[in-house]
Coordinates of C-alpha atoms and ligand atoms in Angstrom, one line a residue:
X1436 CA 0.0 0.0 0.0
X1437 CA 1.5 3.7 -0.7
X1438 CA 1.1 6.3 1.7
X1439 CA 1.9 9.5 1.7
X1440 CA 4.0 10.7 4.7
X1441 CA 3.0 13.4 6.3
X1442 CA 5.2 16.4 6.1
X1443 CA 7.0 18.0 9.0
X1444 CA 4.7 21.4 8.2
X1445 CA 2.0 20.1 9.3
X1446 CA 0.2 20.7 12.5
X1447 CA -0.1 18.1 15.1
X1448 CA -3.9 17.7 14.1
X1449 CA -3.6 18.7 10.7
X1450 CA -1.8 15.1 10.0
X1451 CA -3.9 12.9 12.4
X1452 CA -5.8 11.9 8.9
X1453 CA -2.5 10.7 7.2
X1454 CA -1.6 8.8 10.3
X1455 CA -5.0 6.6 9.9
X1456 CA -4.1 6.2 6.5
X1457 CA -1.1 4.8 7.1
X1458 CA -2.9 2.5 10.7
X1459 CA -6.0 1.5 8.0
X1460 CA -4.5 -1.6 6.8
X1461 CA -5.2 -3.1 10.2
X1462 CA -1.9 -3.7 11.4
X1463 CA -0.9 -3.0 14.7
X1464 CA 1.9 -0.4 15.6
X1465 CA 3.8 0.3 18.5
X1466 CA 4.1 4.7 18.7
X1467 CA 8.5 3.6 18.0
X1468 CA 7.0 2.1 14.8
X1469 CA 4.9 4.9 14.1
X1470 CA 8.3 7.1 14.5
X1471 CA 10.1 5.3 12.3
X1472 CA 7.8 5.3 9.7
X1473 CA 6.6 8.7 9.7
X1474 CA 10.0 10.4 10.5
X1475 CA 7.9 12.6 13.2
X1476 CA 8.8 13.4 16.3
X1477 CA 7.3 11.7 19.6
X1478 CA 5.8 14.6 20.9
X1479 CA 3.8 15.4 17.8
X1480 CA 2.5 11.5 17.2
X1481 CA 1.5 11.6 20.6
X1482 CA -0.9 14.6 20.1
X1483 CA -2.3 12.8 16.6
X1484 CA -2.7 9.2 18.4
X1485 CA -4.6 11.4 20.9
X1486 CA -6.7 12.8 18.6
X1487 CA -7.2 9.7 16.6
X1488 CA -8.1 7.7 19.7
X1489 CA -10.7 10.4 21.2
X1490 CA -12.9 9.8 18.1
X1491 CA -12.5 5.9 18.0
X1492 CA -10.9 6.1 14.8
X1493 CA -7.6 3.6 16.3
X1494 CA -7.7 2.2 19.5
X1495 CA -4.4 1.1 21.8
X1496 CA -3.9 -2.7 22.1
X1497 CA -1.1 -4.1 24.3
X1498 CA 1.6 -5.7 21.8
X1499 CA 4.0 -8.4 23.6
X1500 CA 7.3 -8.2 22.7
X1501 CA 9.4 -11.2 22.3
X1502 CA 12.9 -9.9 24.2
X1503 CA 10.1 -10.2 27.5
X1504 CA 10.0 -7.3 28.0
X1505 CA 7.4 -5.0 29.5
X1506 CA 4.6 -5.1 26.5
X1507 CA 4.6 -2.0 24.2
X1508 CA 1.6 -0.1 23.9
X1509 CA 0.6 -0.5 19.6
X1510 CA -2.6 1.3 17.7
X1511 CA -4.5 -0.2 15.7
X1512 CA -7.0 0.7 13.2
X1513 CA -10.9 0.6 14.8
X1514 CA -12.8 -1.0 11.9
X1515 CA -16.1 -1.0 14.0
X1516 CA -15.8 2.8 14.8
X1517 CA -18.6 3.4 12.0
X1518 CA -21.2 1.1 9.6
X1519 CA -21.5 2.0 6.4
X1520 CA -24.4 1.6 4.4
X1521 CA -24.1 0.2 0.6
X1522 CA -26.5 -0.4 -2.6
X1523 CA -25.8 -1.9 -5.8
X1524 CA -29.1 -1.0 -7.9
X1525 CA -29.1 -2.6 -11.0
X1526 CA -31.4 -2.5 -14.1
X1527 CA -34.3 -5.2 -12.4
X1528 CA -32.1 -6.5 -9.1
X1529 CA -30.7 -4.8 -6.2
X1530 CA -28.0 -5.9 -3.3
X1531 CA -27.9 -4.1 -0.3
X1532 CA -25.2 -4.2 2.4
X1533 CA -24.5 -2.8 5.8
X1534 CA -20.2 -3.2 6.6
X1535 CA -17.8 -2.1 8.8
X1536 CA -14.9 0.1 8.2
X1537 CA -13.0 -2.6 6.5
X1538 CA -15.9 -3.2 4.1
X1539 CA -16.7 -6.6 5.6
X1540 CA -20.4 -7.5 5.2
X1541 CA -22.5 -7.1 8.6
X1542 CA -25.7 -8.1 6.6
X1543 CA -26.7 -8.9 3.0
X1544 CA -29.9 -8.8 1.0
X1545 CA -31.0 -9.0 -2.6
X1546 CA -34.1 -8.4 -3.9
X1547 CA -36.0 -7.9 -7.7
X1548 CA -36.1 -4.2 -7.5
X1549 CA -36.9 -2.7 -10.9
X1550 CA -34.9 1.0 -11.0
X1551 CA -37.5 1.8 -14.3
X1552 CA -39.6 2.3 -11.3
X1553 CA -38.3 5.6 -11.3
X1554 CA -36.1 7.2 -8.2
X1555 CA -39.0 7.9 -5.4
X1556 CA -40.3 4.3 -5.2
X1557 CA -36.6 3.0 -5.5
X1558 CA -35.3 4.8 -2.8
X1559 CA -38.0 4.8 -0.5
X1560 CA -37.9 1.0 -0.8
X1561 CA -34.1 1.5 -0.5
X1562 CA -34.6 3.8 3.0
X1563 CA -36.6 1.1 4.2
X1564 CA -34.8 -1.7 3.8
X1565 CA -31.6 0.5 5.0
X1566 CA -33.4 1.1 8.0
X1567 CA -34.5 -2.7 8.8
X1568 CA -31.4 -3.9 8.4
X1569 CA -29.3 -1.9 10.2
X1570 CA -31.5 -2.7 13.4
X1571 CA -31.3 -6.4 12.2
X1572 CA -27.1 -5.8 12.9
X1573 CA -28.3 -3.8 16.0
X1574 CA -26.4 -0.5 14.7
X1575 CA -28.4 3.2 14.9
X1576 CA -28.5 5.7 12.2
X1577 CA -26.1 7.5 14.1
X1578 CA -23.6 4.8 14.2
X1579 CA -23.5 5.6 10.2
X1580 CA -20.3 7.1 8.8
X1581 CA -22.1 7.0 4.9
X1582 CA -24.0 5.7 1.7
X1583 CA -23.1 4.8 -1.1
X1584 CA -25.2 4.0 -4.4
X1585 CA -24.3 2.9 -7.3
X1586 CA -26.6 3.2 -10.4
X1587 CA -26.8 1.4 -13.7
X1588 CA -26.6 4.7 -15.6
X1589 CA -24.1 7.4 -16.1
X1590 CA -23.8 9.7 -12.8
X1591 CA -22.1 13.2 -13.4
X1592 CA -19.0 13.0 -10.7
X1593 CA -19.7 15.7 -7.9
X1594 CA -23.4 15.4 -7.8
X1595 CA -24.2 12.2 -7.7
X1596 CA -27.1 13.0 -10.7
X1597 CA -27.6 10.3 -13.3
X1598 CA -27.5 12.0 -16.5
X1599 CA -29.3 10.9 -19.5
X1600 CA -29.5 6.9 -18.2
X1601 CA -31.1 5.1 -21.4
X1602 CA -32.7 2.2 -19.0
X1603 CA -33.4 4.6 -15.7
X1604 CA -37.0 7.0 -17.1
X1605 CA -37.6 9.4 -14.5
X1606 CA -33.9 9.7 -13.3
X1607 CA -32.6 12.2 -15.1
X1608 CA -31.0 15.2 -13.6
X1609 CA -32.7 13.7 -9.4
X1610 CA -30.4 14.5 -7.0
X1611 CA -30.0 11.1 -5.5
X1612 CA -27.4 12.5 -2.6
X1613 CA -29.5 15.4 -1.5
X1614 CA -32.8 13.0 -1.5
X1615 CA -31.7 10.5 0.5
X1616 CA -29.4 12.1 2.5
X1617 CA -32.2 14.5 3.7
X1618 CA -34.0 11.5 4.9
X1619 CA -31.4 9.6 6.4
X1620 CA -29.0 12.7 7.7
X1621 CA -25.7 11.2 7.0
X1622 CA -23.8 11.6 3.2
X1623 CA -24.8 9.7 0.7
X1624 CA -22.4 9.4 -2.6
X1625 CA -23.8 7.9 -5.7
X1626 CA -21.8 6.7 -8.7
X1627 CA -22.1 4.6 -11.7
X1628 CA -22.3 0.9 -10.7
X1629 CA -19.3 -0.4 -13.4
X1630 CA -17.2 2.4 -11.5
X1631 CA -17.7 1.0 -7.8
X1632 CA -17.4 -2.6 -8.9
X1633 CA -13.9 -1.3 -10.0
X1634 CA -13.4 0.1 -6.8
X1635 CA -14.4 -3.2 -5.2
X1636 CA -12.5 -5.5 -6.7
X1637 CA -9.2 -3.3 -6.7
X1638 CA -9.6 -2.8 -3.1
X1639 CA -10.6 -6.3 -1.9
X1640 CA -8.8 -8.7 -4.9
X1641 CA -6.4 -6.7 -6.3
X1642 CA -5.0 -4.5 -4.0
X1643 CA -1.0 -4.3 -5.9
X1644 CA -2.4 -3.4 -9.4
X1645 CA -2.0 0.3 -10.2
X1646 CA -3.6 -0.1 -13.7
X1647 CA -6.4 -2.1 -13.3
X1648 CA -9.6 -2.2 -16.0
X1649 CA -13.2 -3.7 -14.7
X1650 CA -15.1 -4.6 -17.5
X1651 CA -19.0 -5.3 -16.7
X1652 CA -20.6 -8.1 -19.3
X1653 CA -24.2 -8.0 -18.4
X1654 CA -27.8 -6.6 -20.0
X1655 CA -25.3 -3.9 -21.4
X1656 CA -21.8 -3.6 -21.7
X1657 CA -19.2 -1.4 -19.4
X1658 CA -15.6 -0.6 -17.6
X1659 CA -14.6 0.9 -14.6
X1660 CA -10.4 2.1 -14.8
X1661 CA -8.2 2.4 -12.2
X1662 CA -5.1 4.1 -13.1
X1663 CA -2.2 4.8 -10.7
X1664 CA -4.6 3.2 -8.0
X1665 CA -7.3 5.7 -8.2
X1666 CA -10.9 5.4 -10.3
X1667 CA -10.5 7.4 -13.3
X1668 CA -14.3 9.0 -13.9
X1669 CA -12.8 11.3 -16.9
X1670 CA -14.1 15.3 -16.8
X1671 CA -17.7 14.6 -16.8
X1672 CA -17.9 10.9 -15.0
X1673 CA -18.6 9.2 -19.0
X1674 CA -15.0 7.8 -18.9
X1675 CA -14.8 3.7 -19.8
X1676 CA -18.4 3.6 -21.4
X1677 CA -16.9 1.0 -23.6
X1678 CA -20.5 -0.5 -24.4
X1679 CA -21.1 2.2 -27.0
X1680 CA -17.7 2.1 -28.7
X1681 CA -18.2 0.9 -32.6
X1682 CA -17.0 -2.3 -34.2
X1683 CA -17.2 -3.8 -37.5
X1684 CA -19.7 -6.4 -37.1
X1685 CA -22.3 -4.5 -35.6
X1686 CA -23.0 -1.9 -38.3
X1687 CA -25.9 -3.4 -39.4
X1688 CA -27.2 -3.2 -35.9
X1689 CA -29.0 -0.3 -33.6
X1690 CA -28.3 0.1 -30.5
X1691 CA -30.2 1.1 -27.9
X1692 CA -28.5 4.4 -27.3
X1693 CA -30.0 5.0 -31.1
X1694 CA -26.8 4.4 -33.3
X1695 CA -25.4 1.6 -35.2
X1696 CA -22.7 -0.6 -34.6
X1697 CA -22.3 -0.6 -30.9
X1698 CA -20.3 -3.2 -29.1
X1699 CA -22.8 -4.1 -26.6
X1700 CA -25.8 -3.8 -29.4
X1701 CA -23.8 -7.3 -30.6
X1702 CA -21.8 -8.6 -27.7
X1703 CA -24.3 -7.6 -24.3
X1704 CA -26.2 -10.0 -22.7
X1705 CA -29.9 -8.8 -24.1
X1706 CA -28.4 -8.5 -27.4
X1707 CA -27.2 -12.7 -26.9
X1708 CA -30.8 -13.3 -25.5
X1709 CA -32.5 -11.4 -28.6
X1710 CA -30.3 -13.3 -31.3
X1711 CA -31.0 -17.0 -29.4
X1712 CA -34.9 -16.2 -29.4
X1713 CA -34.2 -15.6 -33.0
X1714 CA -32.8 -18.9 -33.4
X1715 CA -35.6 -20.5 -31.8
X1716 CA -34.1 -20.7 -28.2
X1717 CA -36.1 -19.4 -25.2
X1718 CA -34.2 -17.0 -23.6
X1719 CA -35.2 -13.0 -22.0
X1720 CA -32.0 -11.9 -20.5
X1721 CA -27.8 -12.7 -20.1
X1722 CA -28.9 -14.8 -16.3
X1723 CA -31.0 -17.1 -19.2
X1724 CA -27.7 -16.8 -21.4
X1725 CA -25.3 -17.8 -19.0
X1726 CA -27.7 -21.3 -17.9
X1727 CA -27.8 -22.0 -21.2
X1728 CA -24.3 -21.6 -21.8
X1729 CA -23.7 -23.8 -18.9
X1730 CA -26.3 -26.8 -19.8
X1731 CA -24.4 -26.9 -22.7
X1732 CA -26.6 -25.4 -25.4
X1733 CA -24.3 -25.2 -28.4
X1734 CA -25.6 -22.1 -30.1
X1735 CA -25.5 -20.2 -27.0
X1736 CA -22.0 -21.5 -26.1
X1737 CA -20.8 -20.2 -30.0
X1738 CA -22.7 -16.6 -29.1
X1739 CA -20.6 -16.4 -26.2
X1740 CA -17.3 -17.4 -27.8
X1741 CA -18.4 -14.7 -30.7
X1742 CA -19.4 -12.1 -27.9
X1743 CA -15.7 -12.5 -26.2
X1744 CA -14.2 -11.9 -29.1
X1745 CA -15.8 -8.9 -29.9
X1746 CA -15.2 -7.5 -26.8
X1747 CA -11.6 -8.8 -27.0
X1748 CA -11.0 -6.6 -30.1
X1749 CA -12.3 -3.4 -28.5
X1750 CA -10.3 -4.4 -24.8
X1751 CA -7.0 -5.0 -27.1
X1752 CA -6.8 -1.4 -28.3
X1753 CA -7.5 0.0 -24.9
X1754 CA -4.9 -2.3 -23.7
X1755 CA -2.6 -0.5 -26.3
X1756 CA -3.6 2.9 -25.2
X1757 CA -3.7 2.3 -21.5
X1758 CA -1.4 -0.4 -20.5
X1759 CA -3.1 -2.2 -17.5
X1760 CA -1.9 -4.9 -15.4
X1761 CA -4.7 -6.7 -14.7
X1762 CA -8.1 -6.5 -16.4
X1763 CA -11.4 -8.2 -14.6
X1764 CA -14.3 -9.6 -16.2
X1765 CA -17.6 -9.3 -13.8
X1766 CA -21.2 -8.9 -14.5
X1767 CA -23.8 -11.7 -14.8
X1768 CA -21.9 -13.0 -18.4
X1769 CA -18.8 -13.5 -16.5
X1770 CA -20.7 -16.5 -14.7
X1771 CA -20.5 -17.9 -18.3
X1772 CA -16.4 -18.4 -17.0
X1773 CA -13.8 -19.7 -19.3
X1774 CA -16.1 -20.0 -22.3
X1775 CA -16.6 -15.8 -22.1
X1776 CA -13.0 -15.9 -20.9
X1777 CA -11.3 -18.3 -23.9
X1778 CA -12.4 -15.9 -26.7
X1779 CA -11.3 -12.9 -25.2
X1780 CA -7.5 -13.7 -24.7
X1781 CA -7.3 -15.1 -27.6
X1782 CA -8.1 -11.5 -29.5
X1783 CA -6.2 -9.6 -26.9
X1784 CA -3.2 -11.6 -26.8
X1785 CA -3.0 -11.8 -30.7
X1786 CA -3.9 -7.9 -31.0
X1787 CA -1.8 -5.8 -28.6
X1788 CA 1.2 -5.0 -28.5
X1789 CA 3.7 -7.9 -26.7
X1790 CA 5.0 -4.9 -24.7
X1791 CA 1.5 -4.1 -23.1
X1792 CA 0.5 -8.1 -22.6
X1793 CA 3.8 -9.1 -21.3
X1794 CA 2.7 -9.1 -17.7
X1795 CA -1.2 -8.7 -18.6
X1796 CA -3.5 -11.0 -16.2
X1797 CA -7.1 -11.3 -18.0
X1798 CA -9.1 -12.7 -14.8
X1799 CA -12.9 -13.1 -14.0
X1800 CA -14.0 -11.1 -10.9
X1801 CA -13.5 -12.9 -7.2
X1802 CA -16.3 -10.9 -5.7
X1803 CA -18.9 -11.9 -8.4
X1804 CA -22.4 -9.8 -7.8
X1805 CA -20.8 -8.3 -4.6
X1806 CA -18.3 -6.5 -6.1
X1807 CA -20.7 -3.3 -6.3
X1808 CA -22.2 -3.7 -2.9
X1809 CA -18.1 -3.8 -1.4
X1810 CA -17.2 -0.7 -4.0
X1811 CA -20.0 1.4 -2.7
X1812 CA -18.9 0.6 0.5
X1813 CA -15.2 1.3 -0.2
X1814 CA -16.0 4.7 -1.9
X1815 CA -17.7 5.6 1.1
X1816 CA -14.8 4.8 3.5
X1817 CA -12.2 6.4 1.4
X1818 CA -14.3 9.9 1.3
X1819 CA -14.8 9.7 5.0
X1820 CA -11.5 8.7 5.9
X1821 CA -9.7 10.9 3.7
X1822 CA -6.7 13.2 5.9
X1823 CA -9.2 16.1 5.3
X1824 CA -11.8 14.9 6.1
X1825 CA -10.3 13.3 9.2
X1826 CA -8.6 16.7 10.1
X1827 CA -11.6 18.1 10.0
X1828 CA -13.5 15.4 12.4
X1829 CA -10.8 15.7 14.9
X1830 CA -9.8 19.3 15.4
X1831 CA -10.8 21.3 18.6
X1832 CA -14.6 23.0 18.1
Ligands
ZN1347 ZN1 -25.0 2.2 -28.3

């Protein structure tokens, strides 16, 4: 993990925040560690340990020390200071978590939960179920540190507003924060769901990969980028909207964002189902693709095969332009595994350049459908635990 050291310049509060950055990977440190690390002098760490431990952020632990000696007072990081509260709203299904400050999962749910409801129903629904099930874990509203959302549309970065979502009516423009954080009283950040399953998997699966690329294979057809360990969003919060990106094969096709030849108009799961019913095969969405795929229906297996190529050829430029270490496959299609999987490497590994693939892992996603629940939850963490944020919560009234 890379941390940025605090500088000598600043105050003895002023750096508390970059001290719990460096104490948040759970490991226990005695205040001589602490000196070591940070170059600062006792005196000062004292006052930020203080202030750290005052608002339960770290909490002091007796460490025993092997020469038997008297045991060494260490700090460690208090992951159960705060809940968070997460939701991963997709285009008909919704997974809802409660965590901890180390984004483990307190309690689950899932449920059916069209969002072409529109946003009042959905989030209603969502502050309900919030509200059950943090007194199922036996936590208060005031116990929360945060929200997170993510949304199957694109969400301008600041706001939190989905603009323009082709499969969200009635979203346009709402300001999810401001609605739900009125309700609730605690901050509520909202984001496009490709971009916190990015965030989620980096965090929880991936944590050594500066350059990672999430690609979501589901209904439609997305990427979340992390470069130089951070989610890119791009100026307006469009960037990695890979779905809509035009290939060859798929001129003859419209989309449903209105143009032809879209990647996802050939290769996304309700494009797959739409071309099996075609063929005679019963299928309404990419959860019907992937069982076929797995029973072993062969014209669903080639579609698959077809559909990673396709996305193979678009990923193998973008592997050229951006150079990542490690790119993930999630989304319901990456259930489909090594037959989704096969075709893809293939085109990559054949199309960039050997420079760019030399040390390129092409993986499917380890947290599967709760990688957007555990984003959400890490976004969340990472705003409120930010130094300035943490400055802020810690210095004198
Ligand atoms: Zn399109």
């Amino acid at each position: 993990m890379t941390v940025r050291m605090p500088s000598e310049g600043d105050g003895p509060i002023s750096g508390a925040g970059t001290l719990l950055g460096i104490l948040r990977d759970g490991q226990a440190r005695t205040r001589a560690e602490l000196v070591q690390l940070t170059g600062l002098a006792r005196s000062t760490l004292a006052q930020r340990l203080d202030a750290l431990v005052s608002q339960q952020w770290i909490v002091p632990t007796e460490e025993a020390v092997s020469s038997g000696g008297r045991p060494a007072v260490a700090f460690t990081f208090n992951r159960s200071a705060r809940v968070v509260l997460a939701a991963d709203l997709g285009a008909t299904h919704a997974r809802i978590a409660v965590t901890d400050l180390a984004t483990e999962v307190l309690a689950e749910r899932a449920a059916e939960m069209p969002i072409d409801r529109g946003p009042e129903p959905t989030l209603t629904w969502l502050q309900r179920t919030f509200e059950e099930m943090l007194t199922e874990t036996g936590h208060s509203m005031a116990e929360v540190c945060g929200i997170g959302v993510g949304l199957p549309g694109p969400v301008e970065h600041g706001s939190g507003r989905p603009v323009n979502p082709p499969i969200m009516p009635g979203w346009d423009g709402f300001p999810v924060p401001e609605w739900l954080g009125g309700r609730l009283g605690v901050p509520v950040l909202a984001d496009n769901d490709v971009n916190i399953m990015a965030l989620g998997e980096h965090w929880a699966a991936r944590p050594e990969a500066d350059h990672l690329i999430f690609v979501k294979i589901g209904t439609g057809i997305g990427c979340g980028i992390i470069s130089d360990r951070r989610l890119h969003r791009g100026a307006q919060g469009a960037a990695g909207d890979i779905g809509h990106i035009r290939v060859a094969s798929a001129l003859d096709t419209v989309c449903r964002c209105g143009n032809a030849g879209c990647l996802e108009a050939v290769a996304g799961g309700a494009a797959m189902a739409a071309r099996l019913r075609a063929q005679g095969v019963e299928a309404a969405d990419s959860r019907d693709v992937v069982r076929l795929v797995r029973g072993g229906n062969t014209q669903a297996v080639q579609l698959i095969r077809q559909a990673g190529r396709e996305i193979g050829d678009v990923l193998a430029s973008i592997v050229n332009f951006f150079n990542p270490s490690v790119i993930v496959i999630g989304g319901d299609l990456s259930e489909a595994g090594e037959q989704v999987l096969a075709g893809l490497r293939e085109v990559i590994y054949s199309r960039s350049l050997p420079l760019a693939t030399q040390h390129l892992t092409i993986t499917a996603s380890e947290l599967g459908d709760r990688a957007g629940v555990i984003g959400a939850a890490v976004m969340v963490v990472d705003h409120v635990l930010s130094p300035g944020t943490v400055d802020r919560s810690v210095a004198p009234d």
